[in-house]
Coordinates of C-alpha atoms in Angstrom, one line a residue:
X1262 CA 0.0 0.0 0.0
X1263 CA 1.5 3.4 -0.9
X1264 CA 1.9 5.7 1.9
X1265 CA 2.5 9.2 2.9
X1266 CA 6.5 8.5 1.2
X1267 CA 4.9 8.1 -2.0
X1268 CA 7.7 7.5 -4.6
X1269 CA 6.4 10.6 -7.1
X1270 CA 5.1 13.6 -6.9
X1271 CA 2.0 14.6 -9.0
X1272 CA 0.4 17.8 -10.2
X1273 CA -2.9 18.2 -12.4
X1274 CA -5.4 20.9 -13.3
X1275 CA -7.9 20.1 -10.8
X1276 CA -10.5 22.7 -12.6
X1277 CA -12.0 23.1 -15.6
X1278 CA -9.9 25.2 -18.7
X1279 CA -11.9 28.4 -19.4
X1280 CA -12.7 29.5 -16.1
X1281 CA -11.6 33.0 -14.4
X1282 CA -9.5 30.9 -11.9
X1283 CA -7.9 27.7 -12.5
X1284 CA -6.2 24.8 -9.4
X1285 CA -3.5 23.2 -9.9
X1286 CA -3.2 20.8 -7.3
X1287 CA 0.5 19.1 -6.4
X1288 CA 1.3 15.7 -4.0
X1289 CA 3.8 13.9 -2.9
X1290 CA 6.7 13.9 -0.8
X1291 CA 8.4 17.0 -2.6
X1292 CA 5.1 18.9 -3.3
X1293 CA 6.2 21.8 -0.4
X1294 CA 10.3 21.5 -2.3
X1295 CA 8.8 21.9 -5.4
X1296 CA 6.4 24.6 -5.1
X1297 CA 8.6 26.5 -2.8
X1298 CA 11.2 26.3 -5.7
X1299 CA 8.6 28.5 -7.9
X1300 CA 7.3 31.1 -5.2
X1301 CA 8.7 32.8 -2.4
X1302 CA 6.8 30.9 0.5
X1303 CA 8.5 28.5 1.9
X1304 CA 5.8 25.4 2.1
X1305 CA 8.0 23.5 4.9
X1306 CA 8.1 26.3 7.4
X1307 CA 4.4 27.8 7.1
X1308 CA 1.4 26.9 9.0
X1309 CA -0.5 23.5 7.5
X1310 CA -3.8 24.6 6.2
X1311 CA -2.8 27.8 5.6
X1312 CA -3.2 30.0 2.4
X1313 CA -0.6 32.3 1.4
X1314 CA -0.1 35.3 -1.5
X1315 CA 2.9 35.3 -3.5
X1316 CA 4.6 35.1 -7.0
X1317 CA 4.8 32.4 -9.2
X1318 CA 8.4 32.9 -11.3
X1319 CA 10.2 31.3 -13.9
X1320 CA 13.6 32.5 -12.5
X1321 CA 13.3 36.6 -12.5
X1322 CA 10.3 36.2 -14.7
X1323 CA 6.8 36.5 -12.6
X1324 CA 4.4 34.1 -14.0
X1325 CA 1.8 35.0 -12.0
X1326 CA 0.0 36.1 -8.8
X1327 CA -1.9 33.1 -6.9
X1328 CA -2.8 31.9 -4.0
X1329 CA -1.1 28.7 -2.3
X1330 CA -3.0 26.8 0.1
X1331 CA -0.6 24.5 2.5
X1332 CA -1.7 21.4 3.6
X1333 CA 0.9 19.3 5.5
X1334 CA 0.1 15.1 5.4
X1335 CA -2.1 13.2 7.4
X1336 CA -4.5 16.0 7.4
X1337 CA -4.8 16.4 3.4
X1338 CA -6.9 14.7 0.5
X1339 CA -4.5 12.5 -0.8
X1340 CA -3.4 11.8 2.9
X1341 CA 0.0 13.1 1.5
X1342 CA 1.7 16.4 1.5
X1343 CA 0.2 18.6 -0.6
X1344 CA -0.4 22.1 -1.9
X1345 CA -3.1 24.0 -4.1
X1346 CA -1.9 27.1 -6.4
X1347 CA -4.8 29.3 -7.7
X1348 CA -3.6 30.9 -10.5
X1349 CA -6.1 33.4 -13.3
X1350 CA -7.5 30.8 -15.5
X1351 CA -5.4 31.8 -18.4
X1352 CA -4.8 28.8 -20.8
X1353 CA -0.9 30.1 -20.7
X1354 CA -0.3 30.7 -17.1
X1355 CA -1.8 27.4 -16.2
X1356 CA 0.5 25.5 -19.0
X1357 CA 3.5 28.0 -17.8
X1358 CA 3.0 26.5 -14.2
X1359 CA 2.9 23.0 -15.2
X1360 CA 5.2 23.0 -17.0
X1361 CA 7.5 24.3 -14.6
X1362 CA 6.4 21.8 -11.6
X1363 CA 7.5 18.9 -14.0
X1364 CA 10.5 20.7 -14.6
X1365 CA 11.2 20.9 -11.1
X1366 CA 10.3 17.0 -10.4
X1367 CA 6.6 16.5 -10.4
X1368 CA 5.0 14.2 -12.7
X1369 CA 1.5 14.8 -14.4
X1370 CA -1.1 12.5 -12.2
X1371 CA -2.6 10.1 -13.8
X1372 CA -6.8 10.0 -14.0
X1373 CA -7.8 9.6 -10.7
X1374 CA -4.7 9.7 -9.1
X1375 CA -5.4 12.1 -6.3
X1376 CA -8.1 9.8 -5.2
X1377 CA -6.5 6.7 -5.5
X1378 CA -4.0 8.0 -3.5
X1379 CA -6.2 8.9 -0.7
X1380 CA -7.7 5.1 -1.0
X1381 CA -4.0 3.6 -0.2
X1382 CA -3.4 6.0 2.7
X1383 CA -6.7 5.5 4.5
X1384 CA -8.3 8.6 4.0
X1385 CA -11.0 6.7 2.8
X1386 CA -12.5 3.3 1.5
X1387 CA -13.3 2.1 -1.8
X1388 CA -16.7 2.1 -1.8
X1389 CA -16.4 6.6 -0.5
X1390 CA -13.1 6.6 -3.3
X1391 CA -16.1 5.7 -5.7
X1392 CA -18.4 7.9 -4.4
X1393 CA -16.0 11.1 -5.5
X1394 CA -16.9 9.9 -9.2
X1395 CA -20.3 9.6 -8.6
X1396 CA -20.6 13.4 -6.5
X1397 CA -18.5 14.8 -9.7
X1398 CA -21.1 13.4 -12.2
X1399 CA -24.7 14.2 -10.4
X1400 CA -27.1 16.1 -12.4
X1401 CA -29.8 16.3 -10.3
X1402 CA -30.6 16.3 -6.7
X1403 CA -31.3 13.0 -6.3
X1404 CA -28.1 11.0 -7.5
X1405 CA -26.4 14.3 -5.3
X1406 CA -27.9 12.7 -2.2
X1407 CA -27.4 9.5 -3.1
X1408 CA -23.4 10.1 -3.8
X1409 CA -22.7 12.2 -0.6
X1410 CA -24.7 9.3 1.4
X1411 CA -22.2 6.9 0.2
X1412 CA -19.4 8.9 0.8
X1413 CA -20.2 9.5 4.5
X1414 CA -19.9 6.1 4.7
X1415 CA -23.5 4.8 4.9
X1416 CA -22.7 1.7 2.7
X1417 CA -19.2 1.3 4.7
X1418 CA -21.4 1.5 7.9
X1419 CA -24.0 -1.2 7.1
X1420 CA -21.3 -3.3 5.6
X1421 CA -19.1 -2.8 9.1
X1422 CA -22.4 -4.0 10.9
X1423 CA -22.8 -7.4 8.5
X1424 CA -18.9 -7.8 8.8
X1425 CA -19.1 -8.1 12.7
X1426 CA -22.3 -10.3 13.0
X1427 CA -20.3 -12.7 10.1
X1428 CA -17.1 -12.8 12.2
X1429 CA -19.1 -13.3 15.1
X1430 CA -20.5 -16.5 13.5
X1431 CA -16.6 -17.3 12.2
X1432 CA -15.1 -17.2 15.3
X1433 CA -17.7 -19.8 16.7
X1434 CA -17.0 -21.9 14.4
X1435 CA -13.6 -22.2 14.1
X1436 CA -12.9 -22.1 18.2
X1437 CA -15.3 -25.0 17.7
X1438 CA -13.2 -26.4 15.4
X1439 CA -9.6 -25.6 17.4
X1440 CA -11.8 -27.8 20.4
X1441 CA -13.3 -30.4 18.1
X1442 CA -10.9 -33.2 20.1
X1443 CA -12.8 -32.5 23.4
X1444 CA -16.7 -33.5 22.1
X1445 CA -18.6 -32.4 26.1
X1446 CA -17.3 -29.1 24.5
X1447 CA -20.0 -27.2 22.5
X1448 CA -19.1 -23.4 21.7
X1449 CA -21.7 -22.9 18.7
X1450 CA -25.2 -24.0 19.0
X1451 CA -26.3 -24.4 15.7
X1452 CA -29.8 -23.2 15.9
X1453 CA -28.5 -19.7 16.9
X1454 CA -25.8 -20.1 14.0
X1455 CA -28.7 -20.4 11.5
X1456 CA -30.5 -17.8 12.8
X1457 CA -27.5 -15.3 13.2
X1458 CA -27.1 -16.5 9.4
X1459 CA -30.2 -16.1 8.1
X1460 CA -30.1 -12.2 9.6
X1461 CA -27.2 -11.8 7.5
X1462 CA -28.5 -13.2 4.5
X1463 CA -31.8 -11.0 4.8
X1464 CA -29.3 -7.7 5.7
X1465 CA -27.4 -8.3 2.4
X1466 CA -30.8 -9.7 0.3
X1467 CA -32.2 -5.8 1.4
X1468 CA -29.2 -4.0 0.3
X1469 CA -29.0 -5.8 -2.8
X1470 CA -32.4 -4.9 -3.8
X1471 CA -32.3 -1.6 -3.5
X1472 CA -30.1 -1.8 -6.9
X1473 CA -32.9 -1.3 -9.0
X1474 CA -33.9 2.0 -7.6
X1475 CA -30.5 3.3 -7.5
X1476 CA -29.1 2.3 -10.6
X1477 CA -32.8 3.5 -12.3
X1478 CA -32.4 7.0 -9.6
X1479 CA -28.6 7.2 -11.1
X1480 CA -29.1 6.8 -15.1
X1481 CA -32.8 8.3 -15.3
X1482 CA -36.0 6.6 -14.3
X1483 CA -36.8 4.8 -17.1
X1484 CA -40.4 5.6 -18.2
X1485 CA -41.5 3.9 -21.5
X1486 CA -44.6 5.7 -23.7
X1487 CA -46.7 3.1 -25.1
X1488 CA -49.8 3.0 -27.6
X1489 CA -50.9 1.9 -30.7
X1490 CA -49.9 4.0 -33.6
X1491 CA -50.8 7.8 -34.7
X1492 CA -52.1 8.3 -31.0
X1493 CA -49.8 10.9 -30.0
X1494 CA -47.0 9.1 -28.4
X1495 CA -43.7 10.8 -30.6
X1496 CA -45.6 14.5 -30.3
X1497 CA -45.8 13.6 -26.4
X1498 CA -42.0 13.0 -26.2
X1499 CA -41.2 16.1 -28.0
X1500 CA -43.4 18.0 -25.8
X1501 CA -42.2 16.8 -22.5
X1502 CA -38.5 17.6 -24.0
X1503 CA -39.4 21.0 -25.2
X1504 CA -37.6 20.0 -28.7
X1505 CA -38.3 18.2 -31.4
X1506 CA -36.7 14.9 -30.8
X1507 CA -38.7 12.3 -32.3
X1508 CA -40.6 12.0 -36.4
X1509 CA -44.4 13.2 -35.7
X1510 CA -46.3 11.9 -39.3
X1511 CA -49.6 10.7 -39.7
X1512 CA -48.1 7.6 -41.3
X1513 CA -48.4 4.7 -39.3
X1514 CA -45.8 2.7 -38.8
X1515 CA -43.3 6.2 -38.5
X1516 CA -41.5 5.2 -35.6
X1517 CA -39.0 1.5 -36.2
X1518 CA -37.1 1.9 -33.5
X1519 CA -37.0 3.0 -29.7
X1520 CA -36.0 6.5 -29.4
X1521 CA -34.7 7.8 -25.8
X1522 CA -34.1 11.5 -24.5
X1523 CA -33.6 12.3 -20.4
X1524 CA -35.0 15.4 -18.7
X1525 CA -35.2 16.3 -15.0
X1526 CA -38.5 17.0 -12.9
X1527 CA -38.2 18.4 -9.7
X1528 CA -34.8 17.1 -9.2
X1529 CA -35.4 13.6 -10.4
X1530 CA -33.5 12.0 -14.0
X1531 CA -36.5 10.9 -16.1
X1532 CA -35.6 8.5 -19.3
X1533 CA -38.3 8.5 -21.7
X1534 CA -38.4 5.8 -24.5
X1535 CA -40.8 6.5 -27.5
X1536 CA -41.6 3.3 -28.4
X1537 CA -43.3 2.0 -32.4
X1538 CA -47.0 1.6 -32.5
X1539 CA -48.4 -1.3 -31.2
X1540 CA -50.7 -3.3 -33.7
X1541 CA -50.6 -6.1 -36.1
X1542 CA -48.5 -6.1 -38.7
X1543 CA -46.7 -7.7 -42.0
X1544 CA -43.9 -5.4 -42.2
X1545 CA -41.0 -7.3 -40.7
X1546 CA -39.0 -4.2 -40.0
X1547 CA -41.9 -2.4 -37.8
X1548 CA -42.9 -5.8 -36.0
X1549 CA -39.5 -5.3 -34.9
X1550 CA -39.7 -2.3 -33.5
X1551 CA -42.9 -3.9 -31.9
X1552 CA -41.3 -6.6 -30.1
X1553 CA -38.5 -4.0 -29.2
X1554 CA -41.5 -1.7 -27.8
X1555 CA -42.7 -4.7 -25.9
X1556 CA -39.3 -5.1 -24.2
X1557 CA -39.0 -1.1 -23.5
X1558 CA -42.1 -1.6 -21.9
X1559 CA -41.2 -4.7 -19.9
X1560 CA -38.2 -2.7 -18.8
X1561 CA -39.6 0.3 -17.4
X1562 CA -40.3 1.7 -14.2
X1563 CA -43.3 4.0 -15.5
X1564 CA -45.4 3.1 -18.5
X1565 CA -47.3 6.0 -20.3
X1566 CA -50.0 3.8 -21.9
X1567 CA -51.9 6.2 -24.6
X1568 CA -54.8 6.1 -27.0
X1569 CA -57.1 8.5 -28.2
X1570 CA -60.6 8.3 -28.0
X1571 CA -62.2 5.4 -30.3
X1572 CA -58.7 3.5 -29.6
X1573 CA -58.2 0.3 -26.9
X1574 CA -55.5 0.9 -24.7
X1575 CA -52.6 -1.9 -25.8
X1576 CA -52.7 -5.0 -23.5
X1577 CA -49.6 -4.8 -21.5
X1578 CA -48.9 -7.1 -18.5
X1579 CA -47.1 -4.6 -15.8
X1580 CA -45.2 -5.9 -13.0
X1581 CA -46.0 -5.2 -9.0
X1582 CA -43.2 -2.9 -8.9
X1583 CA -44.0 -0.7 -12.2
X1584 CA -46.9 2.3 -12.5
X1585 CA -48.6 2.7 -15.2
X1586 CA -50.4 5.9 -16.2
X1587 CA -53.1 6.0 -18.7
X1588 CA -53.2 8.7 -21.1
X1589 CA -56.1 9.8 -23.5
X1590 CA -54.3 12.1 -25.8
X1591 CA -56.3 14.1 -28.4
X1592 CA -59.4 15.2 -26.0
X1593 CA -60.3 18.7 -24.0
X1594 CA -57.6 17.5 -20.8
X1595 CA -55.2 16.4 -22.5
X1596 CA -54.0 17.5 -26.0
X1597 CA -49.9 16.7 -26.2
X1598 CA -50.0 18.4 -29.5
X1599 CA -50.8 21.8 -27.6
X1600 CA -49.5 20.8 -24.0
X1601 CA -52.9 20.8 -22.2
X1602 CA -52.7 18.4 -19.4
X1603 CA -48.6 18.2 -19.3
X1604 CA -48.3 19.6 -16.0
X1605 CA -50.6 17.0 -14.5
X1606 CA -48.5 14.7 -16.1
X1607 CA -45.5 15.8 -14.3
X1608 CA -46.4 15.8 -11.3
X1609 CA -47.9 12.2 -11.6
X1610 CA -44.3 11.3 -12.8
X1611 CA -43.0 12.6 -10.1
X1612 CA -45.6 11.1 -7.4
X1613 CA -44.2 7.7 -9.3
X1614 CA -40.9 8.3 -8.8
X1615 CA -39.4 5.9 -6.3
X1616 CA -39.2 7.6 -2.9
X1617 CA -35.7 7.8 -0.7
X1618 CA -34.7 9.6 2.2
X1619 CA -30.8 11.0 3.7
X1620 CA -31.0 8.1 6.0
X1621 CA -31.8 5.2 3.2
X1622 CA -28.6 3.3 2.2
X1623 CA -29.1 2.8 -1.8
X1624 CA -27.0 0.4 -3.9
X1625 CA -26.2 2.8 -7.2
X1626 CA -23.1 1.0 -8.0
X1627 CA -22.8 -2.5 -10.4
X1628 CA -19.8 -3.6 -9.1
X1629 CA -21.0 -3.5 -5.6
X1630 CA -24.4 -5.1 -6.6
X1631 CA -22.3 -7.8 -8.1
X1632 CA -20.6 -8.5 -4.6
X1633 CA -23.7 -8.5 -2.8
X1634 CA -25.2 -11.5 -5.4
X1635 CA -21.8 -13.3 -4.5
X1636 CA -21.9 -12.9 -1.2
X1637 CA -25.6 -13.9 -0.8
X1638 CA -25.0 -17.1 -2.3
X1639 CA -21.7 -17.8 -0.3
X1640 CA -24.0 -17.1 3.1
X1641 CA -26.7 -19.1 1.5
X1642 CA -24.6 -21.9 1.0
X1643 CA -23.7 -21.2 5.0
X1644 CA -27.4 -21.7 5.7
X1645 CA -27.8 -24.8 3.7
X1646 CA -25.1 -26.5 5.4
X1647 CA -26.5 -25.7 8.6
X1648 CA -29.5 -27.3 8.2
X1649 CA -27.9 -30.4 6.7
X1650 CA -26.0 -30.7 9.3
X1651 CA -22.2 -30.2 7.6
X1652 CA -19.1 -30.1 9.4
X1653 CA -18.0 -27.1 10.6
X1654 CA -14.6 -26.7 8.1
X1655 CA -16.9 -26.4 5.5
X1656 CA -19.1 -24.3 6.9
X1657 CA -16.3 -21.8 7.8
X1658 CA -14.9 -21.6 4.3
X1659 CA -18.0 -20.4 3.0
X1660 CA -18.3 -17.8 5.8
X1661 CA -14.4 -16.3 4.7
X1662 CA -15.4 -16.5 1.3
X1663 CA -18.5 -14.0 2.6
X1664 CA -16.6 -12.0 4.2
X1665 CA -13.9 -11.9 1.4
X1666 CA -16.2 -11.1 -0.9
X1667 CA -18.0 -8.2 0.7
X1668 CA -14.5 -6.9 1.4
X1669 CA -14.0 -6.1 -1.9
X1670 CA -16.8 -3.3 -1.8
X1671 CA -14.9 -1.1 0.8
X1672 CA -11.0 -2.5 -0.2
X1673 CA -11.0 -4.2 3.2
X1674 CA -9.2 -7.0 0.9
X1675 CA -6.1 -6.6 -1.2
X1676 CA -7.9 -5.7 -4.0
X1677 CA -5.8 -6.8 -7.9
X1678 CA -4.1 -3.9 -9.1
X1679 CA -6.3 -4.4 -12.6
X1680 CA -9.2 -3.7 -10.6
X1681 CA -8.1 -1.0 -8.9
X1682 CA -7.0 0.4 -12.4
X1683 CA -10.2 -0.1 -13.7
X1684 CA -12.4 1.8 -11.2
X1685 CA -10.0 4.9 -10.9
X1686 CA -9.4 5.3 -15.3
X1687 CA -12.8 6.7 -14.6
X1688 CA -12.0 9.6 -13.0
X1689 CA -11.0 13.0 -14.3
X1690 CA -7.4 13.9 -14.3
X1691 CA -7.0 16.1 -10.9
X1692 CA -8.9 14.1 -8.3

């Protein structure tokens, strides 16, 4: 694991070209050196979270004016030394200053460095170093709460709580097992194993399904508009969108193919799929885009179901957990063509919206979904041992396999370096 001796020192823009004011952010052992080489403050010597006005040269040549914030390790992001220089945004001056930190020893970070870095020195977990990315890419309220829940640590919390009630179970078995000469000594009654196990199993079965909501909260809700054809269906996406995103023709049959467009509502991601007309047909092409309306639909958390009057509604078989909302375009209450009746429509999308509060811990993130299936099989083949009555080596390897497994969600296990790769090439270059 790297430490506060990292072997390089990095530097990045950590803000966006363009601005007024652009951040370059430097870390690593010789961060204060370096910097100190380029200013007249001396980093080493000056108060740690301290900010500081000066200079930036290129020998006798002033660069710059900026301010350098000081920030001496532990008590940094990257856990390491590490310094901020704000500098005007100018595309030049920020290059100039780059440029000259490399010159001086730093090394441009790599994406995601920063937070990688604060990962291996304990500043956080994996499951809050994922988090970062998710905060930096919310577009709307919701997936903003849902981020900064994660990275204070709710998941981390109710996977510390599952982590002590499995070692808990562990440790019985195994002093069971150190004992199993002596057989008057009983440590771990099996009932209360499979009850402590079955708690666990539930605990992880509840995080895991709240997946769907998060993942659907994170990437849009997915809300599907269904009808038969020439009912209104395209002109109601393009009126929702305020643009004209989707074919509006009086020719049935116009639409072949799903067409999908996000927009937010009250702080809420909303992904609308205009589906092809439902109805028999011949043409091999459009009973394509049938079936792939059928799916759309099948997939969806909200179904708009429309017809007009004179028109069935299309027979769709929703699930428990979907809403459907029945629209009769092309009358006095609701006209998409002219948006009369849209705003009622909103708010019913909202009202459908899946409902979460600060304190719900919400699964937004595949790879930890993934763990959580594992994991719930490994405890389930803990529970099925118990009531077959298996030896207790067994039934320990499946409970470290459980707790290896949801290790991997906060880094509590040495986690590949490809993996680690893989979830930090995500990240923007700066943090």
């Amino acid at each position: 694991m790297m430490n506060s001796t990292s072997p390089s020192t990095i530097c990045a823009l950590a803000t966006a070209p363009g601005g007024a004011l652009g951040i370059i952010r430097v870390s690593g052992p010789e961060a204060f050196s370096i910097v100190s080489s380029l200013c007249s403050i001396c980093c080493n010597t000056v108060a740690a979270n301290s900010v500081h006005f000066t200079h930036i040269k290129d020998g006798s040549d002033i660069i710059d004016e900026a301010m350098v914030a000081v920030f001496r390790a532990p008590h940094s992001y990257t856990g390491e030394d590490s310094v901020e220089i704000s500098c005007h945004g100018s595309r030049y001056i920020l290059h100039k200053v780059l440029e000259l930190l490399v010159k001086h020893g730093c090394r441009m970070a790599n994406p995601g460095e920063y937070t990688q870095r604060a990962y291996l020195n304990g500043k956080m977990d994996l499951s809050q170093a994922e988090a970062v990315a998710d905060l930096i890419a919310a577009t709307n309220r919701a997936t903003h709460r849902l981020a900064m829940s994660q990275l204070r640590g709710g998941i981390s919390s109710e996977l510390a709580t599952m982590r002590e009630q499995l070692l808990k179970l562990t440790s019985l078995l195994e002093l069971e097992l150190d004992f199993s000469d002596h057989e008057d000594l009983e440590f771990a009654d099996r009932s209360e194993l499979l009850r402590l196990a079955q708690q666990i199993d539930a605990h992880i079965t509840r995080l895991a399904d709240t997946f769907q909501t998060g993942n659907a909260m994170k990437n849009g809700i997915p809300v599907a508009i269904v009808g038969a054809p020439n009912v209104g269906k395209s002109t109601l996406l393009n009126a929702l969108l305020g643009e004209e995103r989707a074919i509006v023709s009086d020719i049935q049959g116009t639409t072949r193919d799903a067409i999908e467009d996000t927009m937010t509502l009250d702080g809420i991601t909303f992904r609308f799929i205009d589906t092809a007309g439902i109805r028999h047909t011949s043409d091999t092409i459009e009973q394509l885009g049938i079936e792939r309306s059928i799916a759309a639909a099948r997939r969806a958390r909200i179904i708009l179901l429309m017809t007009e009057p004179g028109v069935p509604y299309p027979d769709i078989e929703a699930r428990d957990d979907q809403t459907v909302i029945r629209i009769e375009n092309k009358t006095p209450a609701f006209q998409a063509k002219y948006g009369t009746g849209l705003d009622a429509l909103r708010r019913q999308l909202v009202d459908a919206a899946p409902k979460t509060s600060d304190a719900d811990i919400i699964v937004t993130n595949a790879r930890h979904y993934d763990a959580l299936v594992r994991a719930r099989q490994a405890i389930r083949r803990v529970i099925e041992g118990l009531e077959a009555q298996m030896s207790g080596d067994l039934l320990s390897e499946d409970l470290r396999q459980t707790l290896d497994i949801l290790a991997e969600i906060t880094g509590g296990q040495i986690t590949p370096n490809e993996v680690l790769g893989n979830i930090f090439k995500h990240f923007c270059v700066g943090k």
